[in-house]
Coordinates of C-alpha atoms in Angstrom, one line a residue:
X404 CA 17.5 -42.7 32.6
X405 CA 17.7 -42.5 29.2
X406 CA 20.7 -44.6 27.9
X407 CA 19.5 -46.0 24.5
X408 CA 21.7 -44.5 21.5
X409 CA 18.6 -45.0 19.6
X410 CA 16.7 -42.7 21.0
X411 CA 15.0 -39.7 19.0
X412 CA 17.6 -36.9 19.2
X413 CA 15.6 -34.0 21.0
X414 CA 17.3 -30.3 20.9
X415 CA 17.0 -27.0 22.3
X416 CA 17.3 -24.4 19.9
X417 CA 18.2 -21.4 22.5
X418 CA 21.3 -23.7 23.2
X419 CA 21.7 -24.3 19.4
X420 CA 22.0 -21.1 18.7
X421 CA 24.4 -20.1 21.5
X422 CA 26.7 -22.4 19.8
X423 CA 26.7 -21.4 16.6
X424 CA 26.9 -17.8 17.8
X425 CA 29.9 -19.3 19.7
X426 CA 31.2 -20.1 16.6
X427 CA 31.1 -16.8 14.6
X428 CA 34.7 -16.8 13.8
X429 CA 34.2 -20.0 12.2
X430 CA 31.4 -18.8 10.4
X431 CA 32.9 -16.1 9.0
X432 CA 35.9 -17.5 7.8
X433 CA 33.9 -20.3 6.1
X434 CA 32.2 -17.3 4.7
X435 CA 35.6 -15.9 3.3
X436 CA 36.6 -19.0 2.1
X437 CA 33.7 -20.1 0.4
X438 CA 33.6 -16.2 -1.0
X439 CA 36.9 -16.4 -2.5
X440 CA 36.0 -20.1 -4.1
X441 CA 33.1 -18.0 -6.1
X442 CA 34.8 -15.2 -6.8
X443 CA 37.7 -17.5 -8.5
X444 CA 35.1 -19.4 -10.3
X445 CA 33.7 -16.3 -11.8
X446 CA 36.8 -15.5 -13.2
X447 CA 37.2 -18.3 -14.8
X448 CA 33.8 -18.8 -16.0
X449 CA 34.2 -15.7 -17.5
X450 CA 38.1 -15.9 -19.0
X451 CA 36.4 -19.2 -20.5
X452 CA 33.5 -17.3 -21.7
X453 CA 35.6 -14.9 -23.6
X454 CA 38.2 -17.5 -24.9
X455 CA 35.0 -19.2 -26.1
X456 CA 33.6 -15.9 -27.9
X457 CA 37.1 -15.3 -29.8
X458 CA 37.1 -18.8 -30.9
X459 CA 33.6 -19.2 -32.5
X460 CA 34.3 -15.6 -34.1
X461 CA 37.8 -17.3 -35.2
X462 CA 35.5 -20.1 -36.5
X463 CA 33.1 -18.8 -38.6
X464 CA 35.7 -15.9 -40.0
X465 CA 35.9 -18.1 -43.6
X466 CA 38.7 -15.3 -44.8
X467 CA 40.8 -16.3 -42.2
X468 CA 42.3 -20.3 -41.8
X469 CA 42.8 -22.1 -38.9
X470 CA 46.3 -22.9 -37.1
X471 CA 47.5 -25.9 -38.3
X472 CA 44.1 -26.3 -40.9
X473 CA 44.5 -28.5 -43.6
X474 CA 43.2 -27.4 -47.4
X475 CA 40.5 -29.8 -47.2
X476 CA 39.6 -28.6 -43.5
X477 CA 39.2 -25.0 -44.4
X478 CA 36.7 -26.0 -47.3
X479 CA 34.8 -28.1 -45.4
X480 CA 34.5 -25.3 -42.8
X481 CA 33.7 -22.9 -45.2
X482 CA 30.9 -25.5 -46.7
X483 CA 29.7 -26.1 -43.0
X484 CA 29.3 -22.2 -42.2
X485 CA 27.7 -21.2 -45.6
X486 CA 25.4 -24.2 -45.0
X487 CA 24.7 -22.7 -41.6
X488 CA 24.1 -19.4 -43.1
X489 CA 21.7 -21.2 -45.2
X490 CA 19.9 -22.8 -42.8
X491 CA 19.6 -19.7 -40.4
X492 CA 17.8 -17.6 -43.4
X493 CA 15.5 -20.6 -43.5
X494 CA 14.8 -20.5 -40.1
X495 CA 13.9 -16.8 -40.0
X496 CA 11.5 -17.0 -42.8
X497 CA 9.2 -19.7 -41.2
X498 CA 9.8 -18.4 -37.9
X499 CA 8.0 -15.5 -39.8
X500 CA 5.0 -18.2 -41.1
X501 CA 4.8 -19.4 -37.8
X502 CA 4.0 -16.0 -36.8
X503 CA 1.6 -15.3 -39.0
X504 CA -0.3 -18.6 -38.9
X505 CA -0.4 -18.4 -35.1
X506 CA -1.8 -15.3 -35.2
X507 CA -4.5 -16.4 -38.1
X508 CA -5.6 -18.9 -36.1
X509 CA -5.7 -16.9 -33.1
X510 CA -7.9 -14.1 -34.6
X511 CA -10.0 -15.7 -37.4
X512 CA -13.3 -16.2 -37.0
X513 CA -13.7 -18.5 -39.8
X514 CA -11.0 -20.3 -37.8
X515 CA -13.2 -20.6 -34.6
X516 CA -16.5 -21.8 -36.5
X517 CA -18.2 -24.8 -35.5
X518 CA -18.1 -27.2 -38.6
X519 CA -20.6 -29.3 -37.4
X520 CA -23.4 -26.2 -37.1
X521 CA -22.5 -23.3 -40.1
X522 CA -24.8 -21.0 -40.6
X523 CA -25.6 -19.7 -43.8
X524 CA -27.2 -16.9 -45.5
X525 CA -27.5 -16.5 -49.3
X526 CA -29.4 -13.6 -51.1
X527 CA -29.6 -13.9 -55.2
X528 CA -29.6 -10.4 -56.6
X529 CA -30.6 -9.8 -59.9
X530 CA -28.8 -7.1 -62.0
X531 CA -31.1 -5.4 -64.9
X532 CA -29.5 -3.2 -67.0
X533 CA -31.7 0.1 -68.0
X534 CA -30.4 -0.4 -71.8
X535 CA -28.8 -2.1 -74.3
X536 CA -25.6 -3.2 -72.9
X537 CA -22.6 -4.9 -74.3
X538 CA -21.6 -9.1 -72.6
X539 CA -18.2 -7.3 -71.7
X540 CA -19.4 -4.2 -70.1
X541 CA -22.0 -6.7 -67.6
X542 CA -19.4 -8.7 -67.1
X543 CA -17.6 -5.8 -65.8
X544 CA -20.2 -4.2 -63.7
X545 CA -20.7 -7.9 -61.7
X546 CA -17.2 -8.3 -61.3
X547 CA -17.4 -4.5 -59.4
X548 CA -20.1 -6.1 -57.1
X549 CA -18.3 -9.1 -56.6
X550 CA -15.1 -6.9 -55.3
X551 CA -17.1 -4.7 -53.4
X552 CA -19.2 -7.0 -51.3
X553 CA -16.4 -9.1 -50.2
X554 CA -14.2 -6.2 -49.5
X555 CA -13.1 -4.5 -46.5
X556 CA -15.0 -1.0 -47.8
X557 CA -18.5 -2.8 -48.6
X558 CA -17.9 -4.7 -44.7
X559 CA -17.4 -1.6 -42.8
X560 CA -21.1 -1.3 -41.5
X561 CA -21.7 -5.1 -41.2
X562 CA -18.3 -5.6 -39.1
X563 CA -19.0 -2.2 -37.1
X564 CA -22.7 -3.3 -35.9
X565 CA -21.1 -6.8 -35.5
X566 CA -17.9 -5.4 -33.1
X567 CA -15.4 -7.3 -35.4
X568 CA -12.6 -6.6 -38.2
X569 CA -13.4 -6.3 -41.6
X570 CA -10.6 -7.6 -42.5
X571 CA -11.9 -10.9 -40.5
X572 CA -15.3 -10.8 -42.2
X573 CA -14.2 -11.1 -45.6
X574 CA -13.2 -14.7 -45.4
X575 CA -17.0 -15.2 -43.9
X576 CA -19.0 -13.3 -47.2
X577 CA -18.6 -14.7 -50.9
X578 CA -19.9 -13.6 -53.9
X579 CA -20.7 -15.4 -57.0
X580 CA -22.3 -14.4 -60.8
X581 CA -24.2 -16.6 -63.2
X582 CA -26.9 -16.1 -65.7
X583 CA -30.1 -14.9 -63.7
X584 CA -32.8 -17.4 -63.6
X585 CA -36.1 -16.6 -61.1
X586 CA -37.4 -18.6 -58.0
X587 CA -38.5 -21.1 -60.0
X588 CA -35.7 -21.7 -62.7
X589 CA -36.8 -19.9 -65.5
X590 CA -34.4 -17.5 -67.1
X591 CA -34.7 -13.8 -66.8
X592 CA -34.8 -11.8 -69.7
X593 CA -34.9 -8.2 -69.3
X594 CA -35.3 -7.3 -73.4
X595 CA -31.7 -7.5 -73.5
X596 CA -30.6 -10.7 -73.2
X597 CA -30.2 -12.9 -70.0
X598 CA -30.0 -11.1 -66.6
X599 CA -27.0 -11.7 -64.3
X600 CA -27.6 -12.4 -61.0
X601 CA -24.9 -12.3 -58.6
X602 CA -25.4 -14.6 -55.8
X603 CA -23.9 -13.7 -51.9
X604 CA -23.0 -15.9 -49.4
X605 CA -22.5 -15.4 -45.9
X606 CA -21.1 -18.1 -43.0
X607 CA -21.1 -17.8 -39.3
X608 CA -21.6 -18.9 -36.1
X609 CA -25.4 -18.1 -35.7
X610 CA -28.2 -17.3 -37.9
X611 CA -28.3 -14.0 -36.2
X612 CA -24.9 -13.3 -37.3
X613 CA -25.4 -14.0 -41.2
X614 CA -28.5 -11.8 -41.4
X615 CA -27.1 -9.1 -40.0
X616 CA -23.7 -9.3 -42.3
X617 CA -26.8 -9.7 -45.0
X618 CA -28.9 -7.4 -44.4
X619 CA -25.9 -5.1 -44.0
X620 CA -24.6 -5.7 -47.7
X621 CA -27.8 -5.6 -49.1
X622 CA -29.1 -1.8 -47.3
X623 CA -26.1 -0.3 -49.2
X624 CA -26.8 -1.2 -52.5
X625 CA -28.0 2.4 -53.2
X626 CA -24.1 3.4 -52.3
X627 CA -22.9 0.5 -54.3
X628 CA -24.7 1.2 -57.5
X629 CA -23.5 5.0 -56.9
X630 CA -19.8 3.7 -57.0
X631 CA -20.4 1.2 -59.7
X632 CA -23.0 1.7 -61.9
X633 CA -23.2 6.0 -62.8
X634 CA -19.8 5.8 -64.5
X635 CA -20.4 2.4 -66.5
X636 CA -23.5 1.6 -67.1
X637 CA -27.0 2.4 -65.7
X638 CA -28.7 -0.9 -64.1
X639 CA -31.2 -1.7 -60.7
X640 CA -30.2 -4.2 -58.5
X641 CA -33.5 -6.5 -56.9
X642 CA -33.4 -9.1 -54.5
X643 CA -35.2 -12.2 -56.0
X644 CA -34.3 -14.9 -53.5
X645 CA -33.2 -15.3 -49.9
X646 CA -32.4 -18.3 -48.0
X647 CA -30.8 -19.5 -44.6
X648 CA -29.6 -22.8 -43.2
X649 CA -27.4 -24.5 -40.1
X650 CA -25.4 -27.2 -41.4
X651 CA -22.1 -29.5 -41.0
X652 CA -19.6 -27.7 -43.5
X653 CA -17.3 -30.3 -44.9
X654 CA -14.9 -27.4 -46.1
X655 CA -15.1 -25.3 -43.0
X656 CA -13.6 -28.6 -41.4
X657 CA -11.5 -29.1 -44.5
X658 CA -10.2 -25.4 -44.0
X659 CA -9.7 -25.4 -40.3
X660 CA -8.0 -29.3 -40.5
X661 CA -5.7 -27.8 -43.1
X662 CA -5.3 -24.4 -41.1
X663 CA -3.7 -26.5 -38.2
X664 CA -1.6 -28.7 -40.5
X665 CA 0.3 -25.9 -42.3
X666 CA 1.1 -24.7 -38.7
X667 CA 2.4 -28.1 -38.0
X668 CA 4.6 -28.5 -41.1
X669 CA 6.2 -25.3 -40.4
X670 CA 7.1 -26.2 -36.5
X671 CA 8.4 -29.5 -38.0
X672 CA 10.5 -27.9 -40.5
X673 CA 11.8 -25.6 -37.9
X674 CA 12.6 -28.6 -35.2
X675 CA 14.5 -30.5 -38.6
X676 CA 16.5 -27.2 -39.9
X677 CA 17.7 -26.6 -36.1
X678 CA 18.7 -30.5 -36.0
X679 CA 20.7 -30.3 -38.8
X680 CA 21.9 -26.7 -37.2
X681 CA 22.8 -28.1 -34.1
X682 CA 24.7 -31.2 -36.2
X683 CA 26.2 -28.5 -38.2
X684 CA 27.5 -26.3 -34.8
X685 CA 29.2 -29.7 -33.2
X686 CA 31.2 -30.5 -36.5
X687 CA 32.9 -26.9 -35.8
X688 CA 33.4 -27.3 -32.2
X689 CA 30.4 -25.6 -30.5
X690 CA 28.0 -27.0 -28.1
X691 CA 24.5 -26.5 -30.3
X692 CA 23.4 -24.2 -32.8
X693 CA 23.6 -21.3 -30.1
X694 CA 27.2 -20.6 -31.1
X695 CA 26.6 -19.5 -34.4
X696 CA 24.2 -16.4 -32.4
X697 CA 26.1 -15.5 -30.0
X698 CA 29.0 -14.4 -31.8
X699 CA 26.5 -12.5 -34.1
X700 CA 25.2 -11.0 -30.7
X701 CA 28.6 -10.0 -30.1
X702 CA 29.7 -8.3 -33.3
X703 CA 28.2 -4.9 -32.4
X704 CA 29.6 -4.6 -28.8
X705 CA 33.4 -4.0 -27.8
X706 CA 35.2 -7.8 -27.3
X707 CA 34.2 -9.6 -24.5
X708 CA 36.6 -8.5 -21.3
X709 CA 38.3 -11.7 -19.9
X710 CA 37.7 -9.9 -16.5
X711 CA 34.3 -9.7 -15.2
X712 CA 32.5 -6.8 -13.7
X713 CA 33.1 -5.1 -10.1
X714 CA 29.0 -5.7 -9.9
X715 CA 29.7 -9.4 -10.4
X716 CA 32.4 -9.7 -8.5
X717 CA 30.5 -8.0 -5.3
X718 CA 27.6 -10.1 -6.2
X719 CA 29.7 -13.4 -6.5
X720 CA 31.6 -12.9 -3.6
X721 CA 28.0 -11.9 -1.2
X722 CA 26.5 -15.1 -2.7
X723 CA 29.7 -17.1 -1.7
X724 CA 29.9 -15.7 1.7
X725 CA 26.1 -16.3 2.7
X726 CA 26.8 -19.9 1.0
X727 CA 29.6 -20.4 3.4
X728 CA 27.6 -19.4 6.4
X729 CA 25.1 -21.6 5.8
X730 CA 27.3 -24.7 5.4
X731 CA 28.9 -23.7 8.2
X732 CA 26.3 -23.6 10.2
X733 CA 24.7 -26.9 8.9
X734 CA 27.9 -28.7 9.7
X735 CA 27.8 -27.1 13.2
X736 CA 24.1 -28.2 13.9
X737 CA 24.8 -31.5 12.1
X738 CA 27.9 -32.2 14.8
X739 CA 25.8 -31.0 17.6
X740 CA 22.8 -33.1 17.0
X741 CA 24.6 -36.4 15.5
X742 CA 28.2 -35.6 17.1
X743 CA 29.9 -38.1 19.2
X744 CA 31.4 -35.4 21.8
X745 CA 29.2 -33.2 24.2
X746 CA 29.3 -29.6 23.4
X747 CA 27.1 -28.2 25.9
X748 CA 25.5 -29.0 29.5
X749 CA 22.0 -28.6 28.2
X750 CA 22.5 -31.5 25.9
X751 CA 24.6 -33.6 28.6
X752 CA 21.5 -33.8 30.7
X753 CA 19.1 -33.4 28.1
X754 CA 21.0 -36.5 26.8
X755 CA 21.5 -38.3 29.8
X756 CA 18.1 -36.9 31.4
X757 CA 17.9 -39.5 34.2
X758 CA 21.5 -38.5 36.1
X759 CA 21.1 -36.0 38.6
X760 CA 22.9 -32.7 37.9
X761 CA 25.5 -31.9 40.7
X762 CA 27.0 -29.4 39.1
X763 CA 28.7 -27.6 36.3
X764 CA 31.8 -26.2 36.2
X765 CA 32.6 -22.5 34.5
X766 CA 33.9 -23.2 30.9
X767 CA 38.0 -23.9 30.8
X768 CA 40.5 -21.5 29.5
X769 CA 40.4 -17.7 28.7
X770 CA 37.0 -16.7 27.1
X771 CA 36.2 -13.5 25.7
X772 CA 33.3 -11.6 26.7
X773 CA 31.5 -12.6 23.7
X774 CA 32.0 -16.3 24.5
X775 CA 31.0 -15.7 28.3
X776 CA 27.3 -13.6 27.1
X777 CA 26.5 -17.0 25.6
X778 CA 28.0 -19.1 28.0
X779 CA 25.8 -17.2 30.3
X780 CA 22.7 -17.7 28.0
X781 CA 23.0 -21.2 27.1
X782 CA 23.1 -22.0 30.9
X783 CA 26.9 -23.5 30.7
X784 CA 28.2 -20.5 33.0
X785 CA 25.6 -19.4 36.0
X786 CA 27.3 -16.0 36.0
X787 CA 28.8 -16.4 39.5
X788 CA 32.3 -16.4 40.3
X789 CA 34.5 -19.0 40.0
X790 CA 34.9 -19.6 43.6
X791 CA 31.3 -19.1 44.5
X792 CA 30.5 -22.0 41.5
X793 CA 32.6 -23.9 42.9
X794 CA 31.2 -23.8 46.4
X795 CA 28.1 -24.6 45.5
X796 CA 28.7 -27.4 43.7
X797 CA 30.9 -28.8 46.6
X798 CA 28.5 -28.4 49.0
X799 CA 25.9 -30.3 46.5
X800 CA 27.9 -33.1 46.5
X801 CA 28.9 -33.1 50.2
X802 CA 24.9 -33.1 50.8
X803 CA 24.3 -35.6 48.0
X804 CA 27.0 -38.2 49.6
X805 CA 25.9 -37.5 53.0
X806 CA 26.3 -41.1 55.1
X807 CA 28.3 -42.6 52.1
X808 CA 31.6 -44.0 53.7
X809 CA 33.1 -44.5 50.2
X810 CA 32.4 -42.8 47.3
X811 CA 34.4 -43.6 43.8
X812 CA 34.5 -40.7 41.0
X813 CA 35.1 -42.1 37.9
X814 CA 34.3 -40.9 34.0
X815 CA 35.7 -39.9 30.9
X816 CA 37.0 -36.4 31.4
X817 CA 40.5 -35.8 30.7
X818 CA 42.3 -37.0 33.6
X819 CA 44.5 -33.7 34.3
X820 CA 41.9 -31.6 33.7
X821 CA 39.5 -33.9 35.7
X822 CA 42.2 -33.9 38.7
X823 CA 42.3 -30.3 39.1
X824 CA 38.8 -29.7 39.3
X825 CA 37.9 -32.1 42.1
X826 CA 41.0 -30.7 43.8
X827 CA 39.5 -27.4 43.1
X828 CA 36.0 -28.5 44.5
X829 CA 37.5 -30.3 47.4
X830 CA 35.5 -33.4 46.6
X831 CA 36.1 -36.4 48.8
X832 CA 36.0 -39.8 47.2
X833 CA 38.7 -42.1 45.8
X834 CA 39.5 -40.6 41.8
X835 CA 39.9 -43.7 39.1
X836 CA 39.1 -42.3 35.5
X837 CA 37.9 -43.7 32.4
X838 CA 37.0 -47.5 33.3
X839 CA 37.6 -48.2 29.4
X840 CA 41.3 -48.1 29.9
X841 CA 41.1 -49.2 33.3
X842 CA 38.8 -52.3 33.7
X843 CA 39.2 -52.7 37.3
X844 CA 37.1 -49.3 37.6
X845 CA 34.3 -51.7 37.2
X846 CA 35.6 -54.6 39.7
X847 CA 36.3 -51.9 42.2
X848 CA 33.0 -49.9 41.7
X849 CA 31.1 -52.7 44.1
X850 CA 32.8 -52.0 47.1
X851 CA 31.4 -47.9 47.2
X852 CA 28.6 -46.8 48.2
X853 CA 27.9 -44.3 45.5
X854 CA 29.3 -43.4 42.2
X855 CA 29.8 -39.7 40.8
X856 CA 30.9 -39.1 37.2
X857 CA 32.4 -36.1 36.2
X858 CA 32.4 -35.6 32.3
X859 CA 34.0 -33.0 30.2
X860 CA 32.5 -31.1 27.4
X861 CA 33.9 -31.3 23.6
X862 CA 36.1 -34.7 25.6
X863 CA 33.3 -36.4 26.7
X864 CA 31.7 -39.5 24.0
X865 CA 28.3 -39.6 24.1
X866 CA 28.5 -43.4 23.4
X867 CA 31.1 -44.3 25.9
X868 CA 28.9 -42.6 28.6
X869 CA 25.9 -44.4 27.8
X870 CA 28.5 -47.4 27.9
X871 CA 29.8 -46.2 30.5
X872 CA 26.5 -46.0 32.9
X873 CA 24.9 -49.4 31.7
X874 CA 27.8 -51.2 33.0
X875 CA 28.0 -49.2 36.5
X876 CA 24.3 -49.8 36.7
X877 CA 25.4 -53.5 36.7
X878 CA 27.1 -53.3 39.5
X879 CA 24.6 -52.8 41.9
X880 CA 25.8 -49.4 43.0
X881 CA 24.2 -45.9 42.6
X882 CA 25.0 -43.2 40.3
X883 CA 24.7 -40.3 42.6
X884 CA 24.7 -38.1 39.7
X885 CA 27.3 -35.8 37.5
X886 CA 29.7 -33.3 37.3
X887 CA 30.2 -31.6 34.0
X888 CA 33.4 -29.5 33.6

């Protein structure tokens, strides 16, 4: 028999459940309880919330002064929300260049170059001008060119056959003038003075990439001198040099390094201006910054109803009322695994697995038929009658104390209750309850032959039986086995 407290608690979940399905009318007032508790806190939460809203609106209404605000309080309140308004136009602006730069760096392909492998192509292009033509006028046809191949128009092709924006190949293509001079440094003269030669760049990720953008550029010259040249002055345009390299680009580093700090000054500006928002939000009596929104949020909406919604209610009040079951129903299964009383006959002998079961009585009192369908099922009610459960466990115990001259029946059962039943079951043996207050149980429990206990569910302490058996087992006599009632 297992009598040490210490023992791993082992349960029965069929009989776990019976009693908390026993217990439904607990459940379900904890259920109403804890439902009205939410429902009460909502409309407080929500009364506050509204008290709150009127007083921030109160707070930032600079036409209006405070109750009981002093000259000086009302000008430091105005200084403190025009400083606010300040701050929150400040915010919105390099929220904006946050933005932006997030998406730059995101999208870019400059941005996304390796520094320490840039390719690069550069083609020099000579322009030769068909007659005499004025510095000013050459000046302005290169400065054409110079728009044109580093716009979005003169990138279409390139960024089409490349599968990127134009927009994004512009920062890759440069384009640069100077006096001509040939492959070998001397200076071109065409007969009309020095030749310009306009000299295009173009960075990427791969050699592949740079030809192509090149080659692109340079197979619509024939458009480009169309657009350019026919209205100001008749020139050819000849490719004297071309060149590629891969490379470590200092500025391409440079760039990107700089890229990423500019994005970092903004977030830091951001993180200082809502500091100093936040600091600005306690002196007037909200939480953080967030007060100074939400009224703003507010402004376009009817005031906020001290009263919340029948939706929140009905959701409040279900949230409450599943909360409350569940406590309930831990607190149940708490006290039945870790209780000191017995609650059902399962766990008496489950408990106490080494006594042998005589019998147990039908549950005491009136029961509904609810109660008795899970009486039934946990096993604490056989389903017979009363009289024929009582018979059978008689007879048990008449069979059980067969040749015994004495037999004692002690245990911790209310004694009233515990008279009635052994009158009821017609048990012979001399009755002395509860040893604990009535020592000589224990002096007298030598002289018997056998011992019977009859215990009592939800009287019953699981400790004090345990006790209760270890000293009887000291005595020399045996337990026969138990009665539950």
């Amino acid at each position: 028999m297992s009598d040490n407290m210490s023992q791993a608690v082992e349960i029965d979940l069929k009989d776990l459940l019976c009693i908390l399905l026993k217990k439904t009318g607990v459940l379900l007032l904890a259920g109403v309880i804890f439902a009205i508790a939410a429902c009460g806190y909502l409309f407080i939460d929500t009364r506050k919330a509204a008290d709150k809203v009127v007083k921030n609106n109160n707070v930032l209404d600079l036409e209006t002064r405070l109750s009981g605000e002093s000259d000086d309080e009302y000008a430091n309140r105005i200084n403190n929300v025009n400083r606010a308004h300040d701050i929150m136009l400040s915010l919105d602006t390099l929220n904006e260049k946050v933005e932006v730069q997030n998406s730059y760096l995101a999208d870019s392909l400059y941005m996304h170059l390796d520094p320490l492998n840039v390719s690069r192509s550069v083609a020099s292009v000579a322009i030769a001008f068909t007659y005499p033509t004025d510095y000013a006028v050459k000046e302005a046809v290169c400065s054409a060119y110079q728009l044109y191949f580093t716009s979005n128009y003169g990138l279409a092709d390139a960024a089409a056959e490349l599968d990127v924006s134009p927009e994004n190949l512009c920062e890759l293509v440069s384009c640069s003038r100077s006096s001509g001079v040939n492959s070998v440094g001397v200076l071109i003269d065409d007969s009309n003075n020095i030749t310009w030669v306009l000299t295009i760049s173009a960075i990427g990720p791969s050699v592949d990439f740079t030809e192509t953008v090149l080659d692109s550029i340079i197979s619509g010259f024939d458009e480009a001198k169309d657009m350019v040249g026919n209205d100001v002055a008749h020139h050819t345009l000849n490719v004297i040099n071309r060149s590629n390299t891969v490379s470590f680009s200092e500025k391409v580093m440079a760039d990107q390094l700089s890229a990423v700090k500019t994005l970092n000054d903004l977030q830091t500006q951001i993180k200082n201006l809502n500091s100093n928002l936040d600091d600005i939000g306690k002196q007037l009596g909200f939480e953080d910054r967030n007060g100074f929104y939400q009224p703003a949020a507010a402004a376009g909406t009817a005031a906020v109803s001290p009263v919340p919604s029948v939706s929140s209610i009905i959701k409040y009040c279900g949230l409450g009322f599943l909360l409350g079951i569940i406590v309930a129903c831990c607190c149940i299964a708490v006290r039945y695994i870790y209780g000191r009383k017995i609650m059902s006959q399962y766990q008496f002998f489950l408990f106490f697995a080494g006594l042998d079961k005589i019998g147990v009585c039908k549950p005491q009192g009136d029961r509904s038929k609810y109660i008795s369908f899970f009486d039934c099922l946990s096993g604490d009610d056989s389903g017979l009658s009363e009289e024929n459960t009582n018979g059978i466990i008689s007879n048990n115990y008449a069979n059980l104390t067969s040749g015994m001259n004495k037999v004692l029946i002690t245990g911790t059962a209310e004694e009233e209750t515990a008279k009635k039943v052994i009158s009821d079951l017609k048990l012979k043996g001399d009755v002395e309850l509860n040893m604990f207050s009535n020592p000589d149980v224990l002096k007298d429990a030598a002289e018997y032959d056998g011992v019977v206990l009859i215990e009592q569910r939800g009287v019953s302490d699981k400790k004090l039986v345990s006790e209760q058996i270890r000293l009887l087992k000291n005595s020399g006599r045996k337990i026969i086995g138990a009665i539950l009632i």
